[in-house]
CSV table of C-alpha atoms in Angstrom, one decimal:
chain,number,residue,atom,x,y,z
A,108,MET,CA,0.0,0.0,0.0
A,109,GLY,CA,1.1,3.5,-0.6
A,110,SER,CA,1.8,5.8,2.3
A,111,VAL,CA,2.4,9.5,3.1
A,112,MET,CA,6.0,10.5,3.5
A,113,PRO,CA,6.8,10.9,7.2
A,114,SER,CA,7.4,14.6,8.2
A,115,THR,CA,8.5,14.3,11.8
A,116,ALA,CA,10.5,12.0,14.0
A,117,THR,CA,7.3,10.6,15.4
A,118,ASP,CA,5.9,10.0,12.0
A,119,LEU,CA,9.1,8.3,10.9
A,120,ARG,CA,8.9,6.1,14.0
A,121,GLN,CA,5.3,5.2,13.2
A,122,ALA,CA,6.2,4.5,9.6
A,123,ASN,CA,9.0,2.2,10.6
A,124,LEU,CA,6.7,0.4,13.1
A,125,THR,CA,4.4,-0.3,10.2
A,126,ARG,CA,7.1,-1.6,8.0
A,127,ALA,CA,8.4,-3.8,10.8
A,128,LEU,CA,5.0,-5.3,11.5
A,129,ARG,CA,4.3,-5.8,7.8
A,130,ALA,CA,7.6,-7.7,7.4
A,131,ILE,CA,6.9,-9.9,10.4
A,132,HIS,CA,3.2,-10.5,9.3
A,133,THR,CA,4.2,-11.5,5.7
A,134,ALA,CA,7.4,-13.5,6.5
A,135,GLU,CA,7.5,-17.1,5.4
A,136,ALA,CA,8.8,-18.0,8.9
A,137,ASP,CA,9.6,-16.2,12.1
A,138,LEU,CA,12.3,-13.5,11.6
A,139,THR,CA,15.3,-12.8,13.7
A,140,ARG,CA,16.2,-9.2,14.6
A,141,ALA,CA,19.1,-9.4,12.2
A,142,GLN,CA,16.8,-10.5,9.4
A,143,LEU,CA,14.4,-7.8,10.2
A,144,ALA,CA,17.2,-5.2,10.1
A,145,ARG,CA,18.2,-6.5,6.6
A,146,GLU,CA,14.5,-6.5,5.5
A,147,LEU,CA,14.1,-2.8,6.6
A,148,THR,CA,17.7,-1.8,5.6
A,149,CYS,CA,18.3,-0.4,9.1
A,150,THR,CA,20.7,-1.0,11.9
A,151,ARG,CA,20.3,-3.9,14.3
A,152,ALA,CA,19.7,-1.4,17.1
A,153,THR,CA,16.8,0.2,15.3
A,154,ALA,CA,15.4,-3.2,14.5
A,155,ALA,CA,15.7,-4.2,18.2
A,156,ALA,CA,13.9,-1.0,19.2
A,157,LEU,CA,11.1,-1.5,16.8
A,158,ALA,CA,10.7,-5.2,17.9
A,159,ALA,CA,10.5,-4.0,21.5
A,160,ASP,CA,7.8,-1.5,20.7
A,161,LEU,CA,5.8,-4.1,18.8
A,162,GLN,CA,6.2,-6.4,21.8
A,163,ASP,CA,5.0,-3.7,24.2
A,164,LEU,CA,1.9,-3.3,22.0
A,165,GLY,CA,1.2,-7.0,22.4
A,166,LEU,CA,1.6,-7.6,18.6
A,167,ILE,CA,4.7,-9.9,18.7
A,168,THR,CA,6.8,-11.9,21.1
A,169,VAL,CA,10.6,-11.6,21.2
A,170,SER,CA,12.4,-14.7,22.4
A,171,GLU,CA,15.9,-16.1,22.3
A,172,THR,CA,16.6,-19.0,20.0
A,173,GLU,CA,19.0,-21.8,20.9
A,174,LEU,CA,22.7,-21.1,20.7
A,175,THR,CA,24.3,-22.0,17.3
A,176,ARG,CA,27.7,-23.5,16.9
A,177,ARG,CA,29.0,-20.1,16.2
A,178,ARG,CA,30.3,-18.0,19.1
A,179,GLY,CA,28.4,-14.9,20.2
A,180,ARG,CA,25.1,-13.9,21.5
A,181,PRO,CA,22.1,-16.1,20.6
A,182,SER,CA,19.6,-14.9,17.9
A,183,THR,CA,16.2,-13.6,18.8
A,184,ARG,CA,13.0,-14.8,17.2
A,185,LEU,CA,10.2,-12.4,16.4
A,186,THR,CA,6.8,-14.2,16.4
A,187,PRO,CA,3.3,-12.8,16.0
A,188,ALA,CA,1.7,-12.9,19.4
A,189,ALA,CA,-0.7,-15.8,20.0
A,190,THR,CA,-2.8,-13.4,22.1
A,191,GLY,CA,-2.6,-10.6,19.6
A,192,PRO,CA,-5.3,-9.1,17.4
A,193,ALA,CA,-7.2,-11.5,15.1
A,194,VAL,CA,-9.5,-11.3,12.1
A,195,ILE,CA,-12.5,-13.6,11.9
A,196,ALA,CA,-12.5,-15.0,8.3
A,197,VAL,CA,-15.7,-16.6,6.8
A,198,GLU,CA,-16.1,-18.4,3.5
A,199,ILE,CA,-19.7,-18.6,2.2
A,200,GLY,CA,-19.5,-21.6,-0.2
A,201,VAL,CA,-21.8,-23.6,-2.3
A,202,THR,CA,-21.8,-26.7,0.0
A,203,CYS,CA,-20.9,-25.2,3.4
A,204,VAL,CA,-19.9,-22.2,5.5
A,205,ARG,CA,-16.4,-22.2,6.9
A,206,LEU,CA,-15.0,-20.0,9.6
A,207,ALA,CA,-11.6,-19.4,11.2
A,208,THR,CA,-9.8,-17.1,13.5
A,209,VAL,CA,-6.7,-15.7,11.8
A,210,GLY,CA,-3.9,-14.0,13.7
A,211,LEU,CA,-1.0,-11.9,12.5
A,212,GLY,CA,1.2,-14.1,10.3
A,213,GLY,CA,-1.8,-15.7,8.6
A,214,ARG,CA,-2.0,-18.6,11.0
A,215,LEU,CA,-5.5,-20.2,11.1
A,216,SER,CA,-7.0,-21.5,14.3
A,217,ALA,CA,-10.4,-23.0,15.3
A,218,VAL,CA,-11.4,-23.8,11.8
A,219,GLU,CA,-15.1,-24.7,11.7
A,220,SER,CA,-17.3,-26.0,8.8
A,221,THR,CA,-21.1,-26.4,8.7
A,222,ALA,CA,-22.9,-28.0,5.8
A,223,LEU,CA,-25.7,-26.2,4.0
A,224,GLN,CA,-29.1,-27.7,3.9
A,225,ASN,CA,-30.2,-25.6,0.9
A,226,HIS,CA,-29.2,-22.4,-0.9
A,227,ASP,CA,-32.0,-20.2,0.5
A,228,VAL,CA,-30.4,-16.9,1.2
A,229,ASP,CA,-31.9,-16.6,4.7
A,230,HIS,CA,-30.7,-20.1,5.6
A,231,VAL,CA,-27.2,-19.6,4.4
A,232,LEU,CA,-26.6,-16.1,5.8
A,233,GLY,CA,-28.5,-17.0,9.0
A,234,LEU,CA,-26.1,-19.8,9.5
A,235,ALA,CA,-23.1,-17.6,8.8
A,236,ARG,CA,-24.5,-14.9,11.1
A,237,ASP,CA,-24.9,-17.4,14.0
A,238,MET,CA,-21.4,-18.8,13.5
A,239,LEU,CA,-19.9,-15.3,13.5
A,240,ARG,CA,-21.8,-14.3,16.6
A,241,GLU,CA,-20.6,-17.3,18.5
A,242,ARG,CA,-17.0,-16.8,17.4
A,243,LEU,CA,-17.0,-13.1,18.2
A,244,ARG,CA,-18.4,-14.0,21.6
A,245,SER,CA,-16.0,-16.8,22.4
A,246,THR,CA,-12.6,-15.9,20.8
A,247,PRO,CA,-10.1,-14.9,23.4
A,248,GLN,CA,-8.2,-12.6,21.0
A,249,PRO,CA,-9.3,-9.1,20.3
A,250,CYS,CA,-11.2,-9.1,17.0
A,251,VAL,CA,-10.1,-6.3,14.7
A,252,GLY,CA,-12.3,-7.1,11.7
A,253,VAL,CA,-14.2,-9.7,9.6
A,254,GLY,CA,-13.1,-10.9,6.2
A,255,ILE,CA,-15.7,-12.5,4.0
A,256,ALA,CA,-15.0,-14.7,1.0
A,257,VAL,CA,-18.0,-15.5,-1.3
A,258,HIS,CA,-18.5,-17.7,-4.3
A,259,GLY,CA,-19.8,-14.9,-6.6
A,260,LEU,CA,-19.2,-11.5,-8.1
A,261,VAL,CA,-18.6,-8.8,-5.5
A,262,ASP,CA,-18.9,-5.1,-6.6
A,263,GLN,CA,-16.0,-3.5,-4.8
A,264,LEU,CA,-17.6,-0.1,-5.1
A,265,SER,CA,-20.9,-0.9,-3.3
A,266,MET,CA,-19.6,-4.1,-1.5
A,267,THR,CA,-22.6,-6.0,-2.8
A,268,LEU,CA,-22.8,-9.6,-4.0
A,269,VAL,CA,-24.0,-8.8,-7.5
A,270,SER,CA,-24.3,-12.4,-8.7
A,271,ALA,CA,-23.7,-15.9,-7.3
A,272,PRO,CA,-25.0,-18.2,-10.0
A,273,ASN,CA,-24.1,-21.4,-8.1
A,274,LEU,CA,-26.1,-20.2,-5.1
A,275,GLY,CA,-28.9,-18.7,-7.1
A,276,TRP,CA,-28.4,-15.2,-5.6
A,277,ASP,CA,-28.5,-11.8,-7.2
A,278,ASP,CA,-27.9,-8.3,-5.7
A,279,THR,CA,-27.5,-9.5,-2.2
A,280,ASP,CA,-26.3,-7.2,0.7
A,281,VAL,CA,-24.4,-9.9,2.5
A,282,VAL,CA,-22.7,-7.6,5.0
A,283,ALA,CA,-26.0,-6.1,6.2
A,284,GLN,CA,-27.6,-9.5,6.7
A,285,LEU,CA,-24.7,-10.7,8.8
A,286,ASP,CA,-25.6,-8.0,11.4
A,287,LEU,CA,-22.0,-7.4,12.6
A,288,PRO,CA,-21.1,-5.1,15.4
A,289,PRO,CA,-21.2,-1.4,14.4
A,290,GLY,CA,-17.8,0.0,13.5
A,291,LEU,CA,-16.1,-3.3,13.0
A,292,PRO,CA,-14.0,-3.2,9.8
A,293,VAL,CA,-15.3,-5.6,7.1
A,294,ARG,CA,-13.9,-6.6,3.7
A,295,MET,CA,-15.7,-8.9,1.2
A,296,ASP,CA,-14.4,-10.3,-2.0
A,297,ASN,CA,-14.6,-13.2,-4.4
A,298,VAL,CA,-13.2,-16.6,-3.2
A,299,ALA,CA,-10.8,-16.9,-6.2
A,300,HIS,CA,-9.4,-13.4,-5.7
A,301,LEU,CA,-8.8,-13.9,-2.0
A,302,SER,CA,-7.3,-17.4,-2.5
A,303,ALA,CA,-5.0,-16.0,-5.2
A,304,LEU,CA,-3.9,-13.3,-2.9
A,305,ALA,CA,-3.0,-15.8,-0.2
A,306,GLU,CA,-1.3,-18.2,-2.6
A,307,SER,CA,0.8,-15.5,-4.0
A,308,SER,CA,1.9,-14.0,-0.7
A,309,ARG,CA,2.1,-17.2,1.4
A,310,GLY,CA,1.9,-20.2,-0.9
A,311,ARG,CA,3.2,-21.5,-4.1
A,312,GLY,CA,3.3,-18.1,-5.8
A,313,ARG,CA,5.6,-16.4,-3.3
A,314,GLY,CA,8.5,-14.7,-5.1
A,315,PHE,CA,6.9,-14.8,-8.6
A,316,ALA,CA,5.9,-11.6,-10.3
A,317,THR,CA,3.1,-12.8,-12.4
A,318,VAL,CA,0.9,-15.7,-11.2
A,319,LEU,CA,-2.1,-17.2,-13.0
A,320,TYR,CA,-4.3,-18.7,-10.3
A,321,LEU,CA,-7.2,-21.1,-11.1
A,322,HIS,CA,-9.7,-22.4,-8.6
A,323,ALA,CA,-12.3,-25.0,-9.6
A,324,ALA,CA,-15.1,-26.7,-7.6
A,325,VAL,CA,-18.7,-26.1,-8.7
A,326,GLY,CA,-17.6,-23.6,-11.4
A,327,LEU,CA,-14.2,-22.2,-12.1
A,328,GLY,CA,-12.7,-18.8,-11.3
A,329,GLY,CA,-9.3,-17.3,-10.7
A,330,ALA,CA,-7.2,-14.3,-10.8
A,331,LEU,CA,-4.1,-12.9,-12.4
A,332,VAL,CA,-1.8,-11.7,-9.7
A,333,LEU,CA,0.8,-9.0,-10.5
A,334,ASP,CA,3.5,-8.3,-7.9
A,335,GLY,CA,1.2,-9.8,-5.1
A,336,HIS,CA,-1.9,-7.9,-6.1
A,337,PRO,CA,-4.9,-9.7,-7.8
A,338,VAL,CA,-6.1,-7.8,-10.9
A,339,ARG,CA,-9.7,-7.1,-9.9
A,340,GLY,CA,-10.9,-4.9,-12.8
A,341,ARG,CA,-13.2,-1.9,-12.8
A,342,ARG,CA,-15.8,-3.3,-10.4
A,343,GLY,CA,-14.1,-6.4,-9.1
A,344,PHE,CA,-15.4,-8.8,-11.6
A,345,ALA,CA,-12.1,-9.8,-13.3
A,346,GLY,CA,-10.8,-13.4,-13.3
A,347,GLU,CA,-14.0,-15.2,-14.3
A,348,PHE,CA,-12.0,-17.5,-16.6
A,349,GLY,CA,-14.6,-20.2,-16.3
A,350,HIS,CA,-17.0,-18.1,-18.4
A,351,LEU,CA,-14.7,-17.8,-21.4
A,352,PRO,CA,-16.3,-19.6,-24.4
A,353,LEU,CA,-13.7,-22.3,-24.5
A,354,GLY,CA,-16.0,-25.2,-23.7
A,355,ARG,CA,-17.4,-27.8,-26.1
A,356,SER,CA,-20.7,-28.0,-24.3
A,357,GLU,CA,-23.8,-26.6,-26.0
A,358,GLN,CA,-25.8,-26.3,-22.7
A,359,PRO,CA,-26.5,-22.9,-21.2
A,360,CYS,CA,-24.3,-21.8,-18.3
A,361,ARG,CA,-25.6,-20.6,-14.9
A,362,CYS,CA,-24.1,-17.2,-15.8
A,363,GLY,CA,-26.5,-16.7,-18.7
A,364,GLY,CA,-23.9,-17.5,-21.4
A,365,TRP,CA,-23.3,-20.6,-23.6
A,366,GLY,CA,-20.3,-22.8,-24.1
A,367,CYS,CA,-18.5,-21.7,-21.0
A,368,TRP,CA,-15.2,-23.4,-20.1
A,369,GLU,CA,-16.3,-24.4,-16.6
A,370,LEU,CA,-19.1,-26.5,-18.0
A,371,ASP,CA,-16.5,-28.9,-19.3
A,372,VAL,CA,-14.0,-28.9,-16.4
A,373,ASP,CA,-15.6,-28.4,-13.0
A,374,GLN,CA,-16.9,-31.0,-10.5
A,375,PRO,CA,-20.3,-31.4,-12.2
A,376,ALA,CA,-18.6,-31.8,-15.5
A,377,LEU,CA,-16.5,-34.7,-14.2
A,378,ALA,CA,-19.6,-36.4,-12.7
A,379,ARG,CA,-21.4,-36.0,-16.0
A,380,ALA,CA,-18.4,-37.4,-18.0
A,381,ALA,CA,-18.3,-40.4,-15.8
A,382,GLY,CA,-22.1,-40.9,-16.0
A,383,ARG,CA,-22.5,-40.5,-12.2
A,384,PRO,CA,-25.7,-39.0,-10.8
A,385,TYR,CA,-25.3,-36.1,-8.5
A,386,THR,CA,-27.1,-33.2,-6.7
A,387,ALA,CA,-25.9,-29.8,-5.6
A,388,ARG,CA,-25.1,-31.3,-2.1
A,389,THR,CA,-23.4,-34.4,-3.4
A,390,VAL,CA,-21.4,-33.2,-6.4
A,391,ALA,CA,-18.1,-32.7,-4.6
A,392,THR,CA,-18.2,-36.2,-3.1
A,393,VAL,CA,-19.2,-37.7,-6.4
A,394,ALA,CA,-16.3,-35.9,-8.2
A,395,ARG,CA,-13.8,-37.1,-5.6
A,396,LYS,CA,-15.1,-40.7,-5.9
A,397,VAL,CA,-14.6,-40.6,-9.7
A,398,LEU,CA,-11.0,-39.4,-9.1
A,399,ALA,CA,-10.4,-42.1,-6.6
A,400,ASP,CA,-12.0,-44.8,-8.8
A,401,SER,CA,-9.8,-43.7,-11.7
A,402,THR,CA,-6.7,-44.8,-9.7
A,403,ARG,CA,-8.2,-48.2,-8.9
A,404,GLY,CA,-8.6,-49.4,-12.5
A,405,ASP,CA,-12.1,-48.2,-13.2
A,406,GLN,CA,-11.8,-47.5,-17.0
A,407,GLU,CA,-14.9,-45.3,-17.2
A,408,ALA,CA,-13.7,-43.2,-14.4
A,409,ARG,CA,-10.2,-43.0,-15.9
A,410,SER,CA,-11.6,-42.0,-19.3
A,411,ALA,CA,-13.7,-39.3,-17.7
A,412,VAL,CA,-10.8,-37.9,-15.7
A,413,ASP,CA,-8.5,-37.9,-18.7
A,414,GLN,CA,-11.2,-36.1,-20.8
A,415,VAL,CA,-11.8,-33.4,-18.3
A,416,SER,CA,-8.1,-33.0,-17.6
A,417,ALA,CA,-7.4,-32.5,-21.3
A,418,LEU,CA,-10.0,-29.7,-21.5
A,419,LEU,CA,-8.6,-28.1,-18.4
A,420,GLY,CA,-5.1,-28.1,-20.0
A,421,ARG,CA,-6.2,-26.7,-23.3
A,422,GLY,CA,-7.9,-23.8,-21.5
A,423,ILE,CA,-4.7,-23.2,-19.5
A,424,GLY,CA,-2.8,-23.0,-22.7
A,425,ALA,CA,-5.1,-20.3,-24.0
A,426,LEU,CA,-4.7,-18.3,-20.8
A,427,ILE,CA,-0.9,-18.6,-21.0
A,428,ASN,CA,-1.2,-17.0,-24.5
A,429,VAL,CA,-3.1,-14.1,-23.0
A,430,HIS,CA,-1.2,-13.5,-19.8
A,431,ASP,CA,2.3,-14.9,-20.2
A,432,PRO,CA,2.5,-15.8,-16.5
A,433,ASP,CA,5.7,-16.9,-14.6
A,434,LEU,CA,3.6,-19.6,-12.8
A,435,VAL,CA,0.2,-21.3,-13.1
A,436,VAL,CA,-1.3,-22.4,-9.8
A,437,LEU,CA,-4.3,-24.8,-9.6
A,438,ALA,CA,-6.5,-25.2,-6.6
A,439,CYS,CA,-9.1,-27.6,-5.3
A,440,HIS,CA,-10.8,-29.6,-8.1
A,441,ALA,CA,-8.3,-28.3,-10.7
A,442,ALA,CA,-5.4,-29.4,-8.5
A,443,ASP,CA,-7.0,-32.8,-8.1
A,444,LEU,CA,-7.2,-33.2,-11.9
A,445,LEU,CA,-3.5,-32.2,-12.1
A,446,ALA,CA,-2.6,-34.8,-9.5
A,447,SER,CA,-4.5,-37.5,-11.3
A,448,SER,CA,-3.4,-36.7,-14.9
A,449,PRO,CA,-0.4,-34.4,-14.8
A,450,GLN,CA,1.0,-35.4,-18.2
A,451,ILE,CA,-2.3,-34.8,-19.9
A,452,VAL,CA,-2.9,-31.4,-18.3
A,453,VAL,CA,0.7,-30.2,-19.1
A,454,GLU,CA,0.7,-31.6,-22.6
A,455,GLN,CA,-2.7,-30.1,-23.5
A,456,ALA,CA,-1.6,-26.8,-22.1
A,457,ARG,CA,1.5,-27.0,-24.3
A,458,ARG,CA,-0.6,-27.8,-27.4
A,459,GLY,CA,-3.0,-25.0,-26.6
A,460,SER,CA,-0.3,-22.4,-26.3
A,461,MET,CA,1.6,-20.6,-29.0
A,462,SER,CA,4.8,-22.1,-30.3
A,463,ALA,CA,6.8,-19.3,-28.7
A,464,HIS,CA,5.7,-20.5,-25.2
A,465,ARG,CA,6.4,-24.2,-25.7
A,466,PRO,CA,10.2,-24.3,-25.2
A,467,ALA,CA,9.7,-22.7,-21.7
A,468,LEU,CA,6.1,-23.3,-20.7
A,469,PRO,CA,5.5,-21.8,-17.2
A,470,PRO,CA,5.3,-24.4,-14.4
A,471,ILE,CA,1.8,-25.7,-13.6
A,472,GLU,CA,1.7,-26.6,-9.9
A,473,PRO,CA,-0.9,-27.3,-7.2
A,474,ALA,CA,-1.8,-24.7,-4.6
A,475,ALA,CA,0.0,-25.0,-1.3
A,476,LEU,CA,-2.9,-23.6,0.8
A,477,ASP,CA,-5.7,-25.2,-1.3
A,478,ALA,CA,-8.9,-25.3,0.7
A,479,ASP,CA,-7.7,-22.8,3.3
A,480,GLY,CA,-6.6,-20.2,0.8
A,481,ALA,CA,-9.9,-18.2,0.8
A,482,LEU,CA,-9.9,-17.9,4.6
A,483,VAL,CA,-6.2,-16.8,4.7
A,484,GLY,CA,-6.8,-14.4,1.9
A,485,ALA,CA,-10.0,-13.0,3.5
A,486,ALA,CA,-8.0,-12.2,6.7
A,487,ASP,CA,-5.0,-10.8,4.8
A,488,SER,CA,-7.2,-8.5,2.8
A,489,LEU,CA,-8.0,-6.8,6.1
A,490,PHE,CA,-4.6,-7.1,7.7
A,491,ASP,CA,-3.1,-5.4,4.7
A,492,PHE,CA,-5.0,-2.2,5.8
A,493,LEU,CA,-4.8,-2.8,9.5
A,494,VAL,CA,-1.0,-3.2,9.8
A,495,GLU,CA,-0.7,0.4,8.5
A,496,SER,CA,-1.6,1.5,12.1
A,497,PRO,CA,0.1,-0.9,14.6
A,498,THR,CA,-0.9,1.3,17.6
A,499,ALA,CA,-4.6,1.4,16.5
A,500,LEU,CA,-4.6,-2.5,16.2
A,501,THR,CA,-4.4,-2.7,20.0
A,502,GLY,CA,-5.6,0.7,21.2
A,503,ARG,CA,-2.3,0.9,23.2
A,504,THR,CA,0.7,3.1,22.6
A,505,ALA,CA,4.3,1.9,22.5
A,506,ALA,CA,6.7,3.8,24.7
A,507,SER,CA,8.4,5.6,21.8
A,508,ALA,CA,5.5,5.7,19.3
A,509,ALA,CA,2.6,8.2,19.0
A,510,PRO,CA,-1.0,6.9,18.8
A,511,LEU,CA,-2.8,7.2,15.5
A,512,ASP,CA,-6.5,7.9,14.8
A,513,ARG,CA,-8.6,4.7,14.6
A,514,LEU,CA,-9.0,3.1,11.2
A,515,PRO,CA,-12.2,3.8,9.4
A,516,SER,CA,-14.6,0.9,9.2
């Protein structure tokens, strides 16, 4: 995020606290004070002072590590505080509602999942509301916001769920119906965008400048991530790759279009290809059973998996032509297809791409965070703003830092 240039010593101190907290929050593993100093390009003494301030605020803990074989003082480890502020992340899915408490550092705890009985908006959001109320009541950590991941198009200007075809919802004010405490910061976005954010900053995409992320379950979506930021588009609708007319199917899509790619590659597509009956509640289980049967010698299941994997690969090849990514990351059902038919997915991606790409096709790899990506991303979308004001995160003031105004909700 951009920030205003500090104009006073106090402002500079606050800016450095922010940089230090962000470095610790986004680090792949616990940092030492020496590593923090290198990350911030400052002296070890400055890094030590910043770490002490963050510990005073209750945001991190500073502990000595075991002595190494080298002589000298032991290193210190900077760890996000287990009792520090947390974001409650909720994923409103097609088959269930998932909830987790996420602290600084992106660590999930108390992950909870409740199956949906139907897609009625009152049932689904009522369930999510009850789960959130109980978590807000019972979590021992101070809650500094709620991050919401939804399977649908979210207008980032109005924060409205414009369309969720697989739930049958249109123009739904999700945040209002969750009845959250007044003033509590809230962020809501598409599952694929948030999963891509998490995967790029904490998962397989870490260190890559351009990542193409594809998430398939019931439907297929994704995001192009540039330097750690998903490309959301004018209203937040970018990344609906599953609705490109790359499919062979002549049936109408839930989005209102025809011949959409997702109709040939998602979980219902695999169930249909294998001739297995399914319902909205059973389709994920049926698709996983087809994948499992394909590894046990079931020829019909094997043929179905290979067919759907080939169509997935050809679509990936087309997207490589468009975006020229450094890495392609596949999550959930798409990752399952890659695991089951890796050679088919890669070869069809190669055949679907321009000849210029074929000598150095970008790697196609499974997501590291997979099913938890949306929850981690939902929390990080909030923490990305909240860490800008370390003192406001706790309502306390470090000995050498000035308090900031509270973040707007």
